[in-house]
Amino acid sequence: MKTIVHILYSGLGGHGSDFFSLVSGDTAGEYHHTAIFCGVEPMRQGYGEECNRLGVPFTYVKKKQGADLGFYVRLGKEIKRASPDVLLVYGLSFLPSAVLYKKLRRRVPLLVRDTQAHHLKAKADWYWLKMAFRFADRIVVLSGESANYLTEKFKGRAVAKIIVIPNGIDTDKYKPLTTGHAQVRTLGMQSRLQVIKDHPVLLQAFAEVHRQHSGLKLEIAGDGPTMQNLQSITSGLSLSNVVRFHGMLPENELIGFMHSLDLYIHATFGEMMSTSIMQAMACGLPVIASDVWGVNNMITDGQDGLLYQSGNAADLAGRINLLLSDDALRVRLANAARETAVNRFSKQVLFNRYKELFGQ
């Protein structure tokens, strides 16, 4: 049985959800999976609990803030200890250790997932991606648009390494709690709180809608560097009594969070492919999201969700008001969202695509 070693981020973000969806999609136990969680943030407690539930051995390699060469040494030792038949790297910054192991053990395929929106990449990210094209066997991207962009940028023989595999989730776990959405009382969003997410516009739009619909509440799940600023904006808009920040939620509470919502909103400046949106769609929620790369390839506007002009609070408020006033549209979008999630984003579809890579 092949051992697949997964190297992923230890904190809140899409890596954990992607990893657990892939592993849980291996329902027949065709591979032995091992996880190495890495990062500045402590490993989330829920990650360890889910690994134990799935019978996946795991370890955590801490990285110090800033330059930390020792981190790559420690990560390299953990990779060697795991003795992989296939290396699957979820974060570009983890590449040096994986590449070194690859050079020492040439028989081991190195697969790299590139899941950050290209227009949001820093200079260092492009450096790591260039390294990936040189040393990795395959580069997994989440959409055809992403593949086309990289093909234009890198050209040459390296582009043959690109393969498109969208993310997936457990649609049996993320599923509607009830049928229908008779009345909207609670809006919400779940993500890491960081500058590439546009929570300020979400708060501004909610303030506008709340003036007309005072019974509404806004629930925000997630943690990150912009938390304090967002709480300050909330206070300045006099919304502290109707906006609640939940912080980081373990997956079992996140499912409950999604079930508590009547309408899901995802305000962002860009994604590669949003796990949070997939989860909301799978839970049968009507979704309103920014019309940006990594979102508009998941949602067809007016068919299984609504898109609004990114950064435009008035446009977002208008979309929210539309769904508040049109029950039939809200229910139709919710049902279509669930159907899209099952047909395109299930863990079974995800695993079958990766299985093709593992077997090559």
PDB file of N, CA, C and O in Angstrom, residues 102-140:
ATOM      1  N   LYS A 102      13.012  15.089  -2.478  1.00  0.00           N
ATOM      2  CA  LYS A 102      12.806  14.598  -3.842  1.00  0.00           C
ATOM      3  C   LYS A 102      14.146  14.352  -4.540  1.00  0.00           C
ATOM      4  O   LYS A 102      14.319  13.355  -5.250  1.00  0.00           O
ATOM      5  N   LYS A 103      15.106  15.248  -4.323  1.00  0.00           N
ATOM      6  CA  LYS A 103      16.414  15.105  -4.965  1.00  0.00           C
ATOM      7  C   LYS A 103      17.169  13.909  -4.392  1.00  0.00           C
ATOM      8  O   LYS A 103      17.941  13.248  -5.094  1.00  0.00           O
ATOM      9  N   LEU A 104      16.946  13.618  -3.111  1.00  0.00           N
ATOM     10  CA  LEU A 104      17.608  12.473  -2.489  1.00  0.00           C
ATOM     11  C   LEU A 104      16.894  11.163  -2.796  1.00  0.00           C
ATOM     12  O   LEU A 104      17.513  10.110  -2.796  1.00  0.00           O
ATOM     13  N   ARG A 105      15.598  11.234  -3.022  1.00  0.00           N
ATOM     14  CA  ARG A 105      14.790  10.039  -3.304  1.00  0.00           C
ATOM     15  C   ARG A 105      14.043  10.269  -4.615  1.00  0.00           C
ATOM     16  O   ARG A 105      12.844  10.567  -4.629  1.00  0.00           O
ATOM     17  N   ARG A 106      14.733  10.139  -5.728  1.00  0.00           N
ATOM     18  CA  ARG A 106      14.160  10.528  -7.023  1.00  0.00           C
ATOM     19  C   ARG A 106      12.930   9.718  -7.408  1.00  0.00           C
ATOM     20  O   ARG A 106      12.130  10.162  -8.234  1.00  0.00           O
ATOM     21  N   ARG A 107      12.770   8.573  -6.819  1.00  0.00           N
ATOM     22  CA  ARG A 107      11.615   7.741  -7.175  1.00  0.00           C
ATOM     23  C   ARG A 107      10.312   8.300  -6.604  1.00  0.00           C
ATOM     24  O   ARG A 107       9.225   7.875  -6.996  1.00  0.00           O
ATOM     25  N   VAL A 108      10.387   9.212  -5.652  1.00  0.00           N
ATOM     26  CA  VAL A 108       9.191   9.714  -4.975  1.00  0.00           C
ATOM     27  C   VAL A 108       8.576  10.864  -5.766  1.00  0.00           C
ATOM     28  O   VAL A 108       9.193  11.923  -5.919  1.00  0.00           O
ATOM     29  N   PRO A 109       7.359  10.697  -6.279  1.00  0.00           N
ATOM     30  CA  PRO A 109       6.699  11.795  -6.996  1.00  0.00           C
ATOM     31  C   PRO A 109       6.382  12.953  -6.050  1.00  0.00           C
ATOM     32  O   PRO A 109       5.981  12.735  -4.896  1.00  0.00           O
ATOM     33  N   LEU A 110       6.582  14.166  -6.529  1.00  0.00           N
ATOM     34  CA  LEU A 110       6.263  15.378  -5.764  1.00  0.00           C
ATOM     35  C   LEU A 110       5.115  16.099  -6.459  1.00  0.00           C
ATOM     36  O   LEU A 110       5.237  16.546  -7.598  1.00  0.00           O
ATOM     37  N   LEU A 111       3.991  16.197  -5.762  1.00  0.00           N
ATOM     38  CA  LEU A 111       2.810  16.883  -6.269  1.00  0.00           C
ATOM     39  C   LEU A 111       2.612  18.151  -5.447  1.00  0.00           C
ATOM     40  O   LEU A 111       2.667  18.120  -4.219  1.00  0.00           O
ATOM     41  N   VAL A 112       2.382  19.258  -6.122  1.00  0.00           N
ATOM     42  CA  VAL A 112       2.242  20.554  -5.442  1.00  0.00           C
ATOM     43  C   VAL A 112       0.900  21.171  -5.805  1.00  0.00           C
ATOM     44  O   VAL A 112       0.548  21.281  -6.983  1.00  0.00           O
ATOM     45  N   ARG A 113       0.156  21.572  -4.777  1.00  0.00           N
ATOM     46  CA  ARG A 113      -1.113  22.269  -4.991  1.00  0.00           C
ATOM     47  C   ARG A 113      -0.880  23.775  -4.951  1.00  0.00           C
ATOM     48  O   ARG A 113      -0.333  24.296  -3.975  1.00  0.00           O
ATOM     49  N   ASP A 114      -1.296  24.471  -5.992  1.00  0.00           N
ATOM     50  CA  ASP A 114      -1.227  25.937  -6.016  1.00  0.00           C
ATOM     51  C   ASP A 114      -2.648  26.459  -5.876  1.00  0.00           C
ATOM     52  O   ASP A 114      -3.424  26.437  -6.842  1.00  0.00           O
ATOM     53  N   THR A 115      -2.998  26.939  -4.685  1.00  0.00           N
ATOM     54  CA  THR A 115      -4.392  27.265  -4.399  1.00  0.00           C
ATOM     55  C   THR A 115      -4.627  28.734  -4.047  1.00  0.00           C
ATOM     56  O   THR A 115      -5.721  29.090  -3.643  1.00  0.00           O
ATOM     57  N   GLN A 116      -3.603  29.574  -4.190  1.00  0.00           N
ATOM     58  CA  GLN A 116      -3.778  30.993  -3.910  1.00  0.00           C
ATOM     59  C   GLN A 116      -4.080  31.758  -5.193  1.00  0.00           C
ATOM     60  O   GLN A 116      -3.486  31.487  -6.241  1.00  0.00           O
ATOM     61  N   ALA A 117      -5.018  32.695  -5.102  1.00  0.00           N
ATOM     62  CA  ALA A 117      -5.365  33.507  -6.270  1.00  0.00           C
ATOM     63  C   ALA A 117      -4.115  34.204  -6.806  1.00  0.00           C
ATOM     64  O   ALA A 117      -3.352  34.802  -6.047  1.00  0.00           O
ATOM     65  N   HIS A 118      -3.900  34.145  -8.108  1.00  0.00           N
ATOM     66  CA  HIS A 118      -2.652  34.641  -8.698  1.00  0.00           C
ATOM     67  C   HIS A 118      -2.468  36.150  -8.499  1.00  0.00           C
ATOM     68  O   HIS A 118      -1.360  36.620  -8.260  1.00  0.00           O
ATOM     69  N   HIS A 119      -3.553  36.909  -8.593  1.00  0.00           N
ATOM     70  CA  HIS A 119      -3.409  38.360  -8.464  1.00  0.00           C
ATOM     71  C   HIS A 119      -3.132  38.796  -7.022  1.00  0.00           C
ATOM     72  O   HIS A 119      -2.843  39.959  -6.771  1.00  0.00           O
ATOM     73  N   LEU A 120      -3.219  37.845  -6.088  1.00  0.00           N
ATOM     74  CA  LEU A 120      -2.914  38.153  -4.689  1.00  0.00           C
ATOM     75  C   LEU A 120      -1.566  37.594  -4.247  1.00  0.00           C
ATOM     76  O   LEU A 120      -1.176  37.757  -3.094  1.00  0.00           O
ATOM     77  N   LYS A 121      -0.843  36.944  -5.147  1.00  0.00           N
ATOM     78  CA  LYS A 121       0.445  36.361  -4.796  1.00  0.00           C
ATOM     79  C   LYS A 121       1.495  37.455  -4.571  1.00  0.00           C
ATOM     80  O   LYS A 121       1.567  38.436  -5.309  1.00  0.00           O
ATOM     81  N   ALA A 122       2.308  37.244  -3.534  1.00  0.00           N
ATOM     82  CA  ALA A 122       3.453  38.124  -3.292  1.00  0.00           C
ATOM     83  C   ALA A 122       4.635  37.644  -4.134  1.00  0.00           C
ATOM     84  O   ALA A 122       4.600  36.560  -4.732  1.00  0.00           O
ATOM     85  N   LYS A 123       5.689  38.437  -4.153  1.00  0.00           N
ATOM     86  CA  LYS A 123       6.879  38.090  -4.939  1.00  0.00           C
ATOM     87  C   LYS A 123       7.453  36.745  -4.512  1.00  0.00           C
ATOM     88  O   LYS A 123       7.868  35.930  -5.348  1.00  0.00           O
ATOM     89  N   ALA A 124       7.454  36.497  -3.197  1.00  0.00           N
ATOM     90  CA  ALA A 124       7.977  35.226  -2.689  1.00  0.00           C
ATOM     91  C   ALA A 124       7.153  34.043  -3.193  1.00  0.00           C
ATOM     92  O   ALA A 124       7.699  32.976  -3.480  1.00  0.00           O
ATOM     93  N   ASP A 125       5.830  34.228  -3.293  1.00  0.00           N
ATOM     94  CA  ASP A 125       4.968  33.148  -3.774  1.00  0.00           C
ATOM     95  C   ASP A 125       5.322  32.749  -5.209  1.00  0.00           C
ATOM     96  O   ASP A 125       5.339  31.566  -5.549  1.00  0.00           O
ATOM     97  N   TRP A 126       5.613  33.756  -6.043  1.00  0.00           N
ATOM     98  CA  TRP A 126       5.984  33.460  -7.426  1.00  0.00           C
ATOM     99  C   TRP A 126       7.342  32.760  -7.479  1.00  0.00           C
ATOM    100  O   TRP A 126       7.572  31.894  -8.340  1.00  0.00           O
ATOM    101  N   TYR A 127       8.217  33.095  -6.542  1.00  0.00           N
ATOM    102  CA  TYR A 127       9.515  32.412  -6.480  1.00  0.00           C
ATOM    103  C   TYR A 127       9.306  30.930  -6.163  1.00  0.00           C
ATOM    104  O   TYR A 127       9.892  30.055  -6.813  1.00  0.00           O
ATOM    105  N   TRP A 128       8.467  30.648  -5.153  1.00  0.00           N
ATOM    106  CA  TRP A 128       8.215  29.256  -4.777  1.00  0.00           C
ATOM    107  C   TRP A 128       7.528  28.504  -5.917  1.00  0.00           C
ATOM    108  O   TRP A 128       7.820  27.329  -6.170  1.00  0.00           O
ATOM    109  N   LEU A 129       6.626  29.180  -6.615  1.00  0.00           N
ATOM    110  CA  LEU A 129       5.929  28.507  -7.714  1.00  0.00           C
ATOM    111  C   LEU A 129       6.889  28.183  -8.851  1.00  0.00           C
ATOM    112  O   LEU A 129       6.789  27.116  -9.483  1.00  0.00           O
ATOM    113  N   LYS A 130       7.828  29.080  -9.107  1.00  0.00           N
ATOM    114  CA  LYS A 130       8.845  28.804 -10.125  1.00  0.00           C
ATOM    115  C   LYS A 130       9.659  27.582  -9.735  1.00  0.00           C
ATOM    116  O   LYS A 130       9.982  26.728 -10.578  1.00  0.00           O
ATOM    117  N   MET A 131       9.970  27.456  -8.444  1.00  0.00           N
ATOM    118  CA  MET A 131      10.674  26.278  -7.949  1.00  0.00           C
ATOM    119  C   MET A 131       9.832  25.025  -8.160  1.00  0.00           C
ATOM    120  O   MET A 131      10.341  23.965  -8.554  1.00  0.00           O
ATOM    121  N   ALA A 132       8.532  25.153  -7.916  1.00  0.00           N
ATOM    122  CA  ALA A 132       7.644  24.006  -8.093  1.00  0.00           C
ATOM    123  C   ALA A 132       7.638  23.530  -9.536  1.00  0.00           C
ATOM    124  O   ALA A 132       7.702  22.322  -9.812  1.00  0.00           O
ATOM    125  N   PHE A 133       7.587  24.461 -10.482  1.00  0.00           N
ATOM    126  CA  PHE A 133       7.599  24.069 -11.888  1.00  0.00           C
ATOM    127  C   PHE A 133       8.908  23.383 -12.275  1.00  0.00           C
ATOM    128  O   PHE A 133       8.935  22.535 -13.168  1.00  0.00           O
ATOM    129  N   ARG A 134       9.959  23.717 -11.598  1.00  0.00           N
ATOM    130  CA  ARG A 134      11.248  23.104 -11.923  1.00  0.00           C
ATOM    131  C   ARG A 134      11.378  21.703 -11.346  1.00  0.00           C
ATOM    132  O   ARG A 134      11.896  20.794 -12.012  1.00  0.00           O
ATOM    133  N   PHE A 135      10.924  21.505 -10.110  1.00  0.00           N
ATOM    134  CA  PHE A 135      11.217  20.248  -9.418  1.00  0.00           C
ATOM    135  C   PHE A 135      10.028  19.313  -9.240  1.00  0.00           C
ATOM    136  O   PHE A 135      10.209  18.106  -9.071  1.00  0.00           O
ATOM    137  N   ALA A 136       8.822  19.832  -9.216  1.00  0.00           N
ATOM    138  CA  ALA A 136       7.657  18.978  -8.961  1.00  0.00           C
ATOM    139  C   ALA A 136       7.309  18.149 -10.196  1.00  0.00           C
ATOM    140  O   ALA A 136       7.628  18.514 -11.328  1.00  0.00           O
ATOM    141  N   ASP A 137       6.637  17.037  -9.962  1.00  0.00           N
ATOM    142  CA  ASP A 137       6.174  16.200 -11.073  1.00  0.00           C
ATOM    143  C   ASP A 137       4.860  16.723 -11.643  1.00  0.00           C
ATOM    144  O   ASP A 137       4.646  16.682 -12.846  1.00  0.00           O
ATOM    145  N   ARG A 138       3.964  17.199 -10.763  1.00  0.00           N
ATOM    146  CA  ARG A 138       2.706  17.781 -11.225  1.00  0.00           C
ATOM    147  C   ARG A 138       2.361  18.982 -10.354  1.00  0.00           C
ATOM    148  O   ARG A 138       2.629  18.996  -9.151  1.00  0.00           O
ATOM    149  N   ILE A 139       1.725  19.983 -10.986  1.00  0.00           N
ATOM    150  CA  ILE A 139       1.223  21.164 -10.289  1.00  0.00           C
ATOM    151  C   ILE A 139      -0.301  21.116 -10.374  1.00  0.00           C
ATOM    152  O   ILE A 139      -0.868  21.157 -11.475  1.00  0.00           O
ATOM    153  N   VAL A 140      -0.950  21.002  -9.231  1.00  0.00           N
ATOM    154  CA  VAL A 140      -2.408  20.922  -9.202  1.00  0.00           C
ATOM    155  C   VAL A 140      -2.981  22.322  -9.001  1.00  0.00           C
ATOM    156  O   VAL A 140      -2.646  23.011  -8.032  1.00  0.00           O
TER     157      VAL A 140
END
